[in-house]
Each structure stands twice: as C-alpha cells, then as structure tokens.
Amino acid sequence: QVQLVESGGGLVQAGGSLRLSCAASGRSFTYGMGWFRQVPGKEREFVAAISWGGGTTRYADSVKGRFTISRDNAKNTVYLQMNSLKPEDTAVYYCAATGKVSDDAYSYAYWGQGTQVTVSS
C-alpha cells in the first residue's frame, strides 16, 4: 500500500552536499523511516532512521555528524541531508518504512527504488 520514491541523488565532488528526498503515498504517513545504502557486492547498509513523530533519530557511525535525517509529515516526505560527502559514501540510497525505528533492514516492510549518489575525488 505504501509507495516510496527517492530523489535528489547525483554526482558531487568530495566535500560537497546533497539532499535526498523520499516521497510517500498510498497510506497514512505514521511509520518510522530509514535510509539505507548499497554498493555492488555488498549487503545493504543502515544509514539513518527517524521515528514517525520525528522525536527519535539514529545514525550509523560512519555518517554521524555529517548526515541529518528529517521528515515533513505534512508533505509525506523524509529527507536525508548529506554534508561533507566522501567517495566512500558512493552508493544507491534507499528509503524505507517500518512500524518501529530500527537499524535492521529486515524490519522495514516498504522500500523505494533507490537513487544513485556518486561522490568523486
């Protein structure tokens, strides 16, 4: 029932910034939301998560201090602000919805199609 569509990816130089957006439709936007990323040959990696009310956030150690997750429930949209980007941040980024904030991909029932982020050095 929930459809998630990511946008905002692209090519950026190391040290630059991007903001990813994930628009939700088809269901009430009362889920915890997460961002994950994946590179070829690797398992999907947790990046950040936020509770449905926005009061709880969680970040992977690799992005803490550089990335910020937020949500605008009026727009049914979750964001990932990415600053000080590094080449190792290059990946396909996915947003997902869960009934409870989690860093476990298996906890998420709904997934977007992904958006490519490429950071050049």
Short mmCIF file of N, CA and C in Angstrom, two decimals:
data_model
loop_
_atom_site.label_atom_id
_atom_site.label_comp_id
_atom_site.label_asym_id
_atom_site.label_seq_id
_atom_site.Cartn_x
_atom_site.Cartn_y
_atom_site.Cartn_z
N GLN A 1 0.81 -1.21 0.00
CA GLN A 1 0.00 0.00 0.00
C GLN A 1 0.85 1.26 0.00
N VAL A 2 1.99 1.22 0.64
CA VAL A 2 2.86 2.38 0.72
C VAL A 2 3.81 2.37 -0.47
N GLN A 3 3.88 3.49 -1.14
CA GLN A 3 4.82 3.69 -2.22
C GLN A 3 5.82 4.76 -1.82
N LEU A 4 7.09 4.47 -2.02
CA LEU A 4 8.16 5.38 -1.66
C LEU A 4 9.00 5.68 -2.89
N VAL A 5 9.26 6.95 -3.14
CA VAL A 5 10.02 7.37 -4.31
C VAL A 5 11.12 8.30 -3.86
N GLU A 6 12.37 7.88 -4.07
CA GLU A 6 13.52 8.70 -3.72
C GLU A 6 13.88 9.63 -4.87
N SER A 7 14.47 10.75 -4.51
CA SER A 7 15.00 11.68 -5.50
C SER A 7 16.12 12.48 -4.86
N GLY A 8 16.86 13.19 -5.69
CA GLY A 8 17.90 14.07 -5.19
C GLY A 8 19.32 13.56 -5.34
N GLY A 9 19.47 12.33 -5.79
CA GLY A 9 20.80 11.80 -5.99
C GLY A 9 21.48 12.45 -7.18
N GLY A 10 22.76 12.18 -7.29
CA GLY A 10 23.52 12.75 -8.39
C GLY A 10 25.00 12.62 -8.16
N LEU A 11 25.75 13.36 -8.93
CA LEU A 11 27.21 13.37 -8.87
C LEU A 11 27.66 14.63 -8.15
N VAL A 12 28.54 14.46 -7.18
CA VAL A 12 29.04 15.59 -6.42
C VAL A 12 30.51 15.36 -6.08
N GLN A 13 31.24 16.44 -5.96
CA GLN A 13 32.65 16.35 -5.56
C GLN A 13 32.77 16.07 -4.07
N ALA A 14 33.84 15.41 -3.70
CA ALA A 14 34.12 15.19 -2.29
C ALA A 14 34.08 16.51 -1.52
N GLY A 15 33.45 16.47 -0.36
CA GLY A 15 33.28 17.67 0.43
C GLY A 15 31.99 18.41 0.16
N GLY A 16 31.31 18.04 -0.89
CA GLY A 16 30.06 18.68 -1.25
C GLY A 16 28.87 18.13 -0.50
N SER A 17 27.70 18.59 -0.88
CA SER A 17 26.47 18.23 -0.19
C SER A 17 25.38 17.84 -1.17
N LEU A 18 24.49 16.98 -0.71
CA LEU A 18 23.29 16.62 -1.43
C LEU A 18 22.17 16.45 -0.41
N ARG A 19 20.95 16.68 -0.84
CA ARG A 19 19.80 16.37 -0.02
C ARG A 19 18.90 15.40 -0.77
N LEU A 20 18.70 14.24 -0.19
CA LEU A 20 17.81 13.25 -0.75
C LEU A 20 16.41 13.44 -0.18
N SER A 21 15.43 13.16 -1.01
CA SER A 21 14.04 13.21 -0.59
C SER A 21 13.38 11.88 -0.86
N CYS A 22 12.43 11.53 -0.03
CA CYS A 22 11.65 10.31 -0.21
C CYS A 22 10.19 10.67 0.00
N ALA A 23 9.42 10.62 -1.06
CA ALA A 23 8.01 10.95 -1.00
C ALA A 23 7.19 9.68 -0.83
N ALA A 24 6.29 9.69 0.13
CA ALA A 24 5.44 8.55 0.42
C ALA A 24 4.02 8.82 -0.03
N SER A 25 3.36 7.78 -0.48
CA SER A 25 1.96 7.89 -0.89
C SER A 25 1.25 6.57 -0.67
N GLY A 26 -0.07 6.63 -0.66
CA GLY A 26 -0.88 5.42 -0.60
C GLY A 26 -1.30 4.97 0.78
N ARG A 27 -0.75 5.60 1.81
CA ARG A 27 -1.07 5.20 3.16
C ARG A 27 -0.71 6.32 4.13
N SER A 28 -1.34 6.29 5.28
CA SER A 28 -1.05 7.30 6.29
C SER A 28 0.43 7.26 6.66
N PHE A 29 1.03 8.44 6.74
CA PHE A 29 2.46 8.56 6.98
C PHE A 29 2.75 8.56 8.47
N THR A 30 2.59 7.40 9.08
CA THR A 30 2.80 7.26 10.51
C THR A 30 3.87 6.21 10.83
N TYR A 31 4.72 5.95 9.90
CA TYR A 31 5.76 4.95 10.06
C TYR A 31 7.09 5.57 10.45
N GLY A 32 7.89 4.79 11.14
CA GLY A 32 9.28 5.15 11.23
C GLY A 32 9.91 5.01 9.86
N MET A 33 10.88 5.86 9.57
CA MET A 33 11.50 5.87 8.26
C MET A 33 13.01 5.69 8.39
N GLY A 34 13.57 5.00 7.43
CA GLY A 34 15.00 4.78 7.43
C GLY A 34 15.61 5.03 6.07
N TRP A 35 16.89 5.32 6.09
CA TRP A 35 17.70 5.39 4.88
C TRP A 35 18.77 4.31 4.95
N PHE A 36 18.92 3.61 3.84
CA PHE A 36 19.94 2.59 3.70
C PHE A 36 20.71 2.85 2.41
N ARG A 37 21.87 2.25 2.30
CA ARG A 37 22.63 2.37 1.06
C ARG A 37 23.27 1.04 0.73
N GLN A 38 23.57 0.88 -0.55
CA GLN A 38 24.11 -0.38 -1.00
C GLN A 38 25.04 -0.15 -2.19
N VAL A 39 26.16 -0.85 -2.17
CA VAL A 39 27.10 -0.84 -3.29
C VAL A 39 27.16 -2.25 -3.85
N PRO A 40 27.56 -2.40 -5.11
CA PRO A 40 27.60 -3.74 -5.71
C PRO A 40 28.45 -4.71 -4.91
N GLY A 41 27.90 -5.90 -4.69
CA GLY A 41 28.63 -6.93 -3.98
C GLY A 41 28.58 -6.84 -2.48
N LYS A 42 27.90 -5.83 -1.94
CA LYS A 42 27.82 -5.65 -0.50
C LYS A 42 26.36 -5.68 -0.04
N GLU A 43 26.19 -6.01 1.21
CA GLU A 43 24.84 -6.02 1.77
C GLU A 43 24.37 -4.59 2.01
N ARG A 44 23.08 -4.44 2.08
CA ARG A 44 22.50 -3.14 2.33
C ARG A 44 22.90 -2.64 3.71
N GLU A 45 23.33 -1.40 3.78
CA GLU A 45 23.89 -0.82 4.99
C GLU A 45 22.96 0.25 5.56
N PHE A 46 22.74 0.16 6.84
CA PHE A 46 21.95 1.17 7.53
C PHE A 46 22.66 2.51 7.53
N VAL A 47 21.91 3.58 7.30
CA VAL A 47 22.45 4.93 7.30
C VAL A 47 21.84 5.76 8.42
N ALA A 48 20.52 5.86 8.44
CA ALA A 48 19.84 6.70 9.42
C ALA A 48 18.39 6.28 9.52
N ALA A 49 17.76 6.63 10.65
CA ALA A 49 16.35 6.34 10.85
C ALA A 49 15.73 7.42 11.71
N ILE A 50 14.42 7.57 11.57
CA ILE A 50 13.68 8.57 12.32
C ILE A 50 12.31 8.01 12.68
N SER A 51 11.84 8.30 13.88
CA SER A 51 10.54 7.84 14.32
C SER A 51 9.44 8.59 13.58
N TRP A 52 8.23 8.05 13.67
CA TRP A 52 7.12 8.67 12.93
C TRP A 52 6.84 10.09 13.39
N GLY A 53 7.08 10.36 14.66
CA GLY A 53 6.88 11.70 15.18
C GLY A 53 8.09 12.60 15.05
N GLY A 54 9.20 12.04 14.64
CA GLY A 54 10.42 12.81 14.46
C GLY A 54 11.24 13.01 15.73
N GLY A 55 10.77 12.47 16.85
CA GLY A 55 11.44 12.70 18.11
C GLY A 55 12.66 11.84 18.37
N THR A 56 12.81 10.78 17.61
CA THR A 56 13.93 9.87 17.78
C THR A 56 14.65 9.70 16.46
N THR A 57 15.95 9.89 16.47
CA THR A 57 16.77 9.65 15.29
C THR A 57 17.92 8.73 15.64
N ARG A 58 18.43 8.07 14.63
CA ARG A 58 19.53 7.14 14.81
C ARG A 58 20.41 7.19 13.57
N TYR A 59 21.72 7.12 13.77
CA TYR A 59 22.65 7.23 12.66
C TYR A 59 23.72 6.16 12.75
N ALA A 60 24.15 5.71 11.59
CA ALA A 60 25.34 4.88 11.54
C ALA A 60 26.55 5.71 11.94
N ASP A 61 27.51 5.06 12.58
CA ASP A 61 28.71 5.77 13.00
C ASP A 61 29.43 6.42 11.82
N SER A 62 29.35 5.81 10.66
CA SER A 62 30.08 6.30 9.51
C SER A 62 29.54 7.63 8.98
N VAL A 63 28.31 7.98 9.34
CA VAL A 63 27.71 9.21 8.82
C VAL A 63 27.35 10.20 9.92
N LYS A 64 27.47 9.81 11.15
CA LYS A 64 27.11 10.68 12.26
C LYS A 64 27.92 11.97 12.22
N GLY A 65 27.23 13.07 12.36
CA GLY A 65 27.87 14.37 12.29
C GLY A 65 27.93 14.96 10.90
N ARG A 66 27.68 14.15 9.89
CA ARG A 66 27.69 14.62 8.51
C ARG A 66 26.30 14.58 7.87
N PHE A 67 25.52 13.57 8.22
CA PHE A 67 24.20 13.40 7.64
C PHE A 67 23.13 13.74 8.67
N THR A 68 22.01 14.25 8.20
CA THR A 68 20.88 14.55 9.05
C THR A 68 19.60 14.04 8.41
N ILE A 69 18.86 13.24 9.15
CA ILE A 69 17.56 12.76 8.69
C ILE A 69 16.47 13.63 9.29
N SER A 70 15.47 13.93 8.51
CA SER A 70 14.34 14.71 8.98
C SER A 70 13.10 14.30 8.20
N ARG A 71 11.96 14.75 8.67
CA ARG A 71 10.72 14.44 7.95
C ARG A 71 9.75 15.59 8.06
N ASP A 72 8.94 15.70 7.05
CA ASP A 72 7.88 16.69 7.00
C ASP A 72 6.60 15.91 6.74
N ASN A 73 5.87 15.62 7.80
CA ASN A 73 4.69 14.78 7.67
C ASN A 73 3.59 15.45 6.85
N ALA A 74 3.54 16.77 6.86
CA ALA A 74 2.56 17.48 6.05
C ALA A 74 2.79 17.23 4.56
N LYS A 75 4.03 16.98 4.19
CA LYS A 75 4.37 16.69 2.80
C LYS A 75 4.58 15.21 2.55
N ASN A 76 4.41 14.39 3.58
CA ASN A 76 4.64 12.95 3.47
C ASN A 76 6.01 12.66 2.89
N THR A 77 7.00 13.36 3.40
CA THR A 77 8.34 13.28 2.84
C THR A 77 9.38 13.17 3.94
N VAL A 78 10.36 12.33 3.71
CA VAL A 78 11.51 12.23 4.59
C VAL A 78 12.75 12.66 3.81
N TYR A 79 13.69 13.28 4.50
CA TYR A 79 14.87 13.83 3.86
C TYR A 79 16.14 13.25 4.47
N LEU A 80 17.17 13.25 3.68
CA LEU A 80 18.50 12.95 4.18
C LEU A 80 19.44 14.02 3.66
N GLN A 81 19.83 14.92 4.55
CA GLN A 81 20.81 15.94 4.21
C GLN A 81 22.20 15.36 4.39
N MET A 82 22.99 15.37 3.34
CA MET A 82 24.31 14.77 3.36
C MET A 82 25.34 15.86 3.11
N ASN A 83 26.16 16.10 4.10
CA ASN A 83 27.22 17.10 4.01
C ASN A 83 28.58 16.43 4.11
N SER A 84 29.60 17.16 3.71
CA SER A 84 30.97 16.66 3.77
C SER A 84 31.09 15.27 3.16
N LEU A 85 30.54 15.13 1.99
CA LEU A 85 30.49 13.82 1.35
C LEU A 85 31.88 13.31 1.01
N LYS A 86 32.02 12.01 1.12
CA LYS A 86 33.26 11.32 0.85
C LYS A 86 33.05 10.31 -0.27
N PRO A 87 34.11 9.96 -0.99
CA PRO A 87 33.95 8.94 -2.04
C PRO A 87 33.33 7.64 -1.52
N GLU A 88 33.62 7.27 -0.29
CA GLU A 88 33.06 6.05 0.26
C GLU A 88 31.57 6.13 0.54
N ASP A 89 30.99 7.32 0.41
CA ASP A 89 29.54 7.46 0.51
C ASP A 89 28.83 7.07 -0.79
N THR A 90 29.59 6.84 -1.84
CA THR A 90 29.00 6.46 -3.11
C THR A 90 28.22 5.16 -2.97
N ALA A 91 26.96 5.19 -3.37
CA ALA A 91 26.09 4.04 -3.24
C ALA A 91 24.73 4.38 -3.83
N VAL A 92 23.90 3.37 -3.95
CA VAL A 92 22.48 3.59 -4.19
C VAL A 92 21.82 3.75 -2.84
N TYR A 93 21.09 4.82 -2.66
CA TYR A 93 20.43 5.11 -1.40
C TYR A 93 18.96 4.78 -1.50
N TYR A 94 18.46 4.09 -0.48
CA TYR A 94 17.08 3.67 -0.43
C TYR A 94 16.40 4.22 0.83
N CYS A 95 15.18 4.64 0.69
CA CYS A 95 14.38 4.93 1.87
C CYS A 95 13.43 3.77 2.12
N ALA A 96 13.00 3.63 3.36
CA ALA A 96 12.15 2.52 3.74
C ALA A 96 11.27 2.92 4.91
N ALA A 97 10.17 2.20 5.07
CA ALA A 97 9.21 2.47 6.13
C ALA A 97 9.07 1.25 7.02
N THR A 98 8.99 1.50 8.32
CA THR A 98 8.86 0.44 9.30
C THR A 98 7.85 0.84 10.37
N GLY A 99 7.35 -0.16 11.08
CA GLY A 99 6.45 0.13 12.18
C GLY A 99 7.16 0.65 13.41
N LYS A 100 8.47 0.49 13.45
CA LYS A 100 9.27 0.91 14.59
C LYS A 100 10.67 1.24 14.12
N VAL A 101 11.24 2.28 14.68
CA VAL A 101 12.59 2.69 14.29
C VAL A 101 13.55 1.53 14.53
N SER A 102 14.37 1.27 13.52
CA SER A 102 15.29 0.15 13.58
C SER A 102 16.45 0.39 12.65
N ASP A 103 17.58 -0.24 12.94
CA ASP A 103 18.73 -0.24 12.03
C ASP A 103 18.85 -1.55 11.27
N ASP A 104 17.84 -2.38 11.37
CA ASP A 104 17.81 -3.69 10.72
C ASP A 104 16.94 -3.61 9.48
N ALA A 105 17.52 -3.87 8.33
CA ALA A 105 16.78 -3.79 7.08
C ALA A 105 15.58 -4.72 7.06
N TYR A 106 15.67 -5.83 7.77
CA TYR A 106 14.57 -6.79 7.77
C TYR A 106 13.34 -6.26 8.50
N SER A 107 13.49 -5.21 9.26
CA SER A 107 12.36 -4.63 9.97
C SER A 107 11.51 -3.73 9.08
N TYR A 108 11.99 -3.42 7.91
CA TYR A 108 11.32 -2.47 7.03
C TYR A 108 10.48 -3.20 5.99
N ALA A 109 9.21 -2.85 5.93
CA ALA A 109 8.27 -3.53 5.06
C ALA A 109 8.15 -2.90 3.68
N TYR A 110 8.47 -1.62 3.57
CA TYR A 110 8.29 -0.90 2.32
C TYR A 110 9.58 -0.21 1.93
N TRP A 111 9.88 -0.28 0.65
CA TRP A 111 11.14 0.25 0.13
C TRP A 111 10.92 1.04 -1.14
N GLY A 112 11.73 2.08 -1.29
CA GLY A 112 11.76 2.81 -2.53
C GLY A 112 12.65 2.13 -3.54
N GLN A 113 12.74 2.71 -4.72
CA GLN A 113 13.51 2.12 -5.81
C GLN A 113 14.99 2.46 -5.76
N GLY A 114 15.34 3.43 -4.97
CA GLY A 114 16.73 3.83 -4.82
C GLY A 114 17.10 5.00 -5.71
N THR A 115 18.09 5.76 -5.25
CA THR A 115 18.64 6.86 -6.03
C THR A 115 20.16 6.82 -5.90
N GLN A 116 20.84 7.01 -7.02
CA GLN A 116 22.29 6.88 -7.05
C GLN A 116 22.96 8.15 -6.53
N VAL A 117 23.90 7.96 -5.63
CA VAL A 117 24.76 9.04 -5.16
C VAL A 117 26.19 8.67 -5.50
N THR A 118 26.86 9.53 -6.24
CA THR A 118 28.25 9.30 -6.61
C THR A 118 29.08 10.48 -6.16
N VAL A 119 30.11 10.20 -5.38
CA VAL A 119 30.99 11.23 -4.85
C VAL A 119 32.36 11.03 -5.48
N SER A 120 32.81 12.01 -6.22
CA SER A 120 34.09 11.92 -6.90
C SER A 120 35.18 12.57 -6.07
N SER A 121 36.40 12.10 -6.26
CA SER A 121 37.54 12.64 -5.54
C SER A 121 38.38 13.54 -6.43
#
